[in-house]
Short mmCIF file of C-alpha atoms in Angstrom, two decimals:
data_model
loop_
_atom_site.label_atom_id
_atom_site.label_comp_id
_atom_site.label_asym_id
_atom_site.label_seq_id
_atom_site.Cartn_x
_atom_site.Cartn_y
_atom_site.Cartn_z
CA UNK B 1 1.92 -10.01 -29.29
CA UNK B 2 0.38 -12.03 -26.68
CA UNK B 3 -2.27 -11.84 -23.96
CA UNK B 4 -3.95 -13.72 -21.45
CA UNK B 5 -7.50 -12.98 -19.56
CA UNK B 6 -8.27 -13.77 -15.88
CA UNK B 7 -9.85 -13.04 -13.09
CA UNK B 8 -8.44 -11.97 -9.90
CA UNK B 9 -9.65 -12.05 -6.30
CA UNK B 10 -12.73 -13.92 -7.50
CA UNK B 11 -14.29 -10.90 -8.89
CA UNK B 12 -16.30 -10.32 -12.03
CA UNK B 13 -13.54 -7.88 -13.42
CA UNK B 14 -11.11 -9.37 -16.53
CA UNK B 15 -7.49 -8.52 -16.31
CA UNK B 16 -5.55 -8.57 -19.23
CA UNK B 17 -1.91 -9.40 -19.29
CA UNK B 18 -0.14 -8.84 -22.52
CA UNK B 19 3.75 -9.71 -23.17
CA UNK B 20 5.43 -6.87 -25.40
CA UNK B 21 8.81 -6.47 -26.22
CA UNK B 22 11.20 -4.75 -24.56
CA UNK B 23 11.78 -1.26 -25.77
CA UNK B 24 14.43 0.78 -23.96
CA UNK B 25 13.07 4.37 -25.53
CA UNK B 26 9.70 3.45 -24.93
CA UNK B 27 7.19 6.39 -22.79
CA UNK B 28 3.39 6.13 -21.59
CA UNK B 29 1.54 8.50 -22.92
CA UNK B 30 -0.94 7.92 -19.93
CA UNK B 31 -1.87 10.55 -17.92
CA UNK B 32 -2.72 10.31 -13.81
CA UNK B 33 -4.52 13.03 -12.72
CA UNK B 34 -3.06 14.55 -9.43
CA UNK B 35 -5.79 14.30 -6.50
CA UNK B 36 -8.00 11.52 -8.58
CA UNK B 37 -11.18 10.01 -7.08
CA UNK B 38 -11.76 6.41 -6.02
CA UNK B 39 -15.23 5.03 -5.85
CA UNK B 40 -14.77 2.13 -3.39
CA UNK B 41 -15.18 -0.86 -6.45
CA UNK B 42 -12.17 0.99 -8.14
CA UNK B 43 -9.69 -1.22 -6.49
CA UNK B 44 -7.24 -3.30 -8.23
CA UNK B 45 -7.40 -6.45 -5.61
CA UNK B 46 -9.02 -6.69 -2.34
CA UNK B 47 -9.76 -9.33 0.77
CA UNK B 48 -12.84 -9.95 2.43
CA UNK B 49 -15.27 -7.53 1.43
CA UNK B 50 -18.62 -7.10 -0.74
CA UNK B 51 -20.23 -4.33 -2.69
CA UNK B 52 -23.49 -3.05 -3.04
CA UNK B 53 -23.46 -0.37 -6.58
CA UNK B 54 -20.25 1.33 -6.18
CA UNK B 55 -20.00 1.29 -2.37
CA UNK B 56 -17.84 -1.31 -0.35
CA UNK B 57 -20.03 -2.99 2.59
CA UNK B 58 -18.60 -5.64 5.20
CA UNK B 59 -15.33 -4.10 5.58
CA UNK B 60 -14.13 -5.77 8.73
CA UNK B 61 -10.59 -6.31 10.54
CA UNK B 62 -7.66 -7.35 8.00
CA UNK B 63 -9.90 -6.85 5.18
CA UNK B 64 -8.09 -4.75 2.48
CA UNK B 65 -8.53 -2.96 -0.59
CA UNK B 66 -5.53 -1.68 -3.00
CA UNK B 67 -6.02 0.92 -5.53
CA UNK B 68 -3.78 1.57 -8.05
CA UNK B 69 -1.92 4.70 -9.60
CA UNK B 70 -2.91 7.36 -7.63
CA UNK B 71 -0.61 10.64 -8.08
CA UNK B 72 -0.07 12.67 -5.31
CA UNK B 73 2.29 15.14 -7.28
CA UNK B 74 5.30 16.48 -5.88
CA UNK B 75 6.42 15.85 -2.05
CA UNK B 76 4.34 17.75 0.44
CA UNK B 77 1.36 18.65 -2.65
CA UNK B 78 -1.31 15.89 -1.46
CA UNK B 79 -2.30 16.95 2.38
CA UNK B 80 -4.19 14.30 2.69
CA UNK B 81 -7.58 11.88 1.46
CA UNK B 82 -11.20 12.63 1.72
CA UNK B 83 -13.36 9.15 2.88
CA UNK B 84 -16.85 9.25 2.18
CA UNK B 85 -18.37 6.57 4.44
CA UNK B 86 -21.12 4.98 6.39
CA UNK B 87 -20.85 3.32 9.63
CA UNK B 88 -23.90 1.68 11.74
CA UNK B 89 -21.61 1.03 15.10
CA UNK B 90 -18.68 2.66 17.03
CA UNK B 91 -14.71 1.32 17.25
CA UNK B 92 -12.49 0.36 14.32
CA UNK B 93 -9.89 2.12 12.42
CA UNK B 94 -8.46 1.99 9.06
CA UNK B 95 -4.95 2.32 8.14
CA UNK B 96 -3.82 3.79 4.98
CA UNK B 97 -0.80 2.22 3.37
CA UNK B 98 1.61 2.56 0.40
CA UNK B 99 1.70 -0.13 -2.51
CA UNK B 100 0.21 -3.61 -2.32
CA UNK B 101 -0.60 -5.68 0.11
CA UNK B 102 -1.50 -4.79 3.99
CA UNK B 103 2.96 -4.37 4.75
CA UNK B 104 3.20 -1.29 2.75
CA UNK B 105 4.60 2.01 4.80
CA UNK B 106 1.71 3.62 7.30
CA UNK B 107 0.76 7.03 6.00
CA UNK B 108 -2.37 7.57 7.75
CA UNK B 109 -5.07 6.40 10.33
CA UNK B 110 -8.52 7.12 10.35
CA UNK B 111 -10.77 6.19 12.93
CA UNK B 112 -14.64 6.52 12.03
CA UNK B 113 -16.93 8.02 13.95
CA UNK B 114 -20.52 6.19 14.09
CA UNK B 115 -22.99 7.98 11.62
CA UNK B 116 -26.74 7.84 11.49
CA UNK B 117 -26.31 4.16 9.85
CA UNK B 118 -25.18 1.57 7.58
CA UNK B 119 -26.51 3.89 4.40
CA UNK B 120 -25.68 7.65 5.90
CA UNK B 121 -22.61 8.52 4.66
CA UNK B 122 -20.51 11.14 5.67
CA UNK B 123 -16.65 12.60 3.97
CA UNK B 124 -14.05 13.11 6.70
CA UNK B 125 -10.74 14.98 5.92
CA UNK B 126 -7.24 12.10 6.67
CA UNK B 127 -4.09 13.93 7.25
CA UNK B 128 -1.09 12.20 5.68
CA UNK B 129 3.11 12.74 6.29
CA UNK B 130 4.41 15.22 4.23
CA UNK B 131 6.49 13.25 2.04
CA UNK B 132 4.27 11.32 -0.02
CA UNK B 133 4.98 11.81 -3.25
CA UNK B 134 4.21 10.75 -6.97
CA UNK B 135 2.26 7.37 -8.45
CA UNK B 136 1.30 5.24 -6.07
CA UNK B 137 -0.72 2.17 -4.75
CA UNK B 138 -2.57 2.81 -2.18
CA UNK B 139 -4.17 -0.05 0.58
CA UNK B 140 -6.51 0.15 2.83
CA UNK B 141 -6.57 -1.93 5.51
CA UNK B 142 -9.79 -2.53 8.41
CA UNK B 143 -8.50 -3.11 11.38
CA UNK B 144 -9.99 -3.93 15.10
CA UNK B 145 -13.58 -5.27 14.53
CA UNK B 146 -16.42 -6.44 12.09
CA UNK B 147 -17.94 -3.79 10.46
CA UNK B 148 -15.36 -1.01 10.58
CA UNK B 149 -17.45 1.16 7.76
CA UNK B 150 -19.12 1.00 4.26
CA UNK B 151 -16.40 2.72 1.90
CA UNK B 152 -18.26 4.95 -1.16
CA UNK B 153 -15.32 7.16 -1.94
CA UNK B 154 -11.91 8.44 -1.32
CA UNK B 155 -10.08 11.44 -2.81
CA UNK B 156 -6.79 12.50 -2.58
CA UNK B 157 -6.39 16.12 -1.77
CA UNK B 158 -4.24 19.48 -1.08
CA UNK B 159 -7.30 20.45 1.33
CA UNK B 160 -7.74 23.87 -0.57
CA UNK B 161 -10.80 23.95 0.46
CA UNK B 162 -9.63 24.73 4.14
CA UNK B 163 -7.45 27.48 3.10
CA UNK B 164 -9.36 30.75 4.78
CA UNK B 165 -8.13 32.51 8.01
CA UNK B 166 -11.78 32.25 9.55
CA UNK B 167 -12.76 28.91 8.15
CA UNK B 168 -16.14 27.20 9.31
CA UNK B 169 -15.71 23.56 9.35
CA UNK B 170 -18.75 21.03 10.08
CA UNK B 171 -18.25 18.72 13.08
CA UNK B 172 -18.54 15.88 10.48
CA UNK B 173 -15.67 17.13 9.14
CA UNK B 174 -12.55 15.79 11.14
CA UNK B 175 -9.17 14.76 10.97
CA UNK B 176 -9.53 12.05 13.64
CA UNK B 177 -12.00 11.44 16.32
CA UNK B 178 -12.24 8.83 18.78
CA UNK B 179 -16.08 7.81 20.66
CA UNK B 180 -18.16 10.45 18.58
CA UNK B 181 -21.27 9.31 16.37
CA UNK B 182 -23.15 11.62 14.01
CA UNK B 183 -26.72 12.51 13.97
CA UNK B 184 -29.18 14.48 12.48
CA UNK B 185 -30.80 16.86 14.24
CA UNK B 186 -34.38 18.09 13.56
CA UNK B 187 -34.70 21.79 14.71
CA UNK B 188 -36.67 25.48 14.20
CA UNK B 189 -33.95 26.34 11.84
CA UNK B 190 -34.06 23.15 9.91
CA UNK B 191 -31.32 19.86 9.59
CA UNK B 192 -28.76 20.71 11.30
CA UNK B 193 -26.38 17.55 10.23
#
């Protein structure tokens, strides 16, 4: 066996590369969750952004981050992704692509809406088309501006937890917005966001 060590993208992360035989009968015995959880330093290569702990920062236009091997099960089983994010101004959108690379097919949009700042983060609910299905790269790409939002999470999800007849859903929780910001507000009855 063979291997080789390097970096990619400039990061402090080692990739290993290791050159097996072939072996026609051969199966993984790794396991992908279905619906995993991304913290935004989990990609596998990016463009143009920092970090700050686990949270991406300066995620501006044609910046991109790829994640690999996410499983979204069967066709039609993951609705959509969960983004946890911060955002200190208004405009921007991110698109949400499959495989590598910022040419991959367009599953998704998201445009964030403006939260209290840079460090108050938020999860919004992305819709995706229905026929998504099993292990897959996932990229997402900034587009339109500087400072399009500071990523701390994604999830994939079958949105479950929307599932009641009478559900109550927060404003922050959205499937797409366009102009809105989020606030706290102080009041009688306590925070109300």
């Amino acid at each position: 066996n063979q291997w080789n060590s390097y970096t990619r993208g400039g990061g402090n992360a080692y990739f290993h590369a290791f050159l097996l035989p072939a072996d026609s009968d051969f199966e993984t015995e790794l396991e992908f969750p279905t619906f995993p959880m991304f913290l935004g330093t989990d990609y596998a290569s990016q463009q143009g952004t920092r970090s700050s702990g686990s949270a991406i920062t300066h995620f501006g236009n044609n910046d991109y981050l790829t994640y690999a091997s996410a499983n979204f099960g069967p066709s039609g089983t993951t609705k959509g992704l969960l983004f946890n994010y911060a955002k200190g101004n208004g405009g921007g959108r991110v698109e949400i692509r499959l495989g590598a690379g910022t040419s991959g097919r367009l599953i998704a949009e998201l445009h964030p809406a403006q939260t209290a700042g840079w460090s108050s983060y938020i999860t919004a609910y992305v819709d995706i088309e229905d026929d998504v299905e099993g292990l897959q790269d996932i990229t997402i790409v900034a587009k339109d501006q500087g400072g399009v939002l500071n990523l701390a999470w994604f999830e994939l999800s079958d949105f479950s937890d929307r599932d009641e007849l009478h559900l109550r859903v927060l404003a922050t929780e959205y499937s797409d917005q366009s102009g809105g910001r989020f606030e706290t507000v102080h009041s009688s009855l306590g925070n109300l966001g």
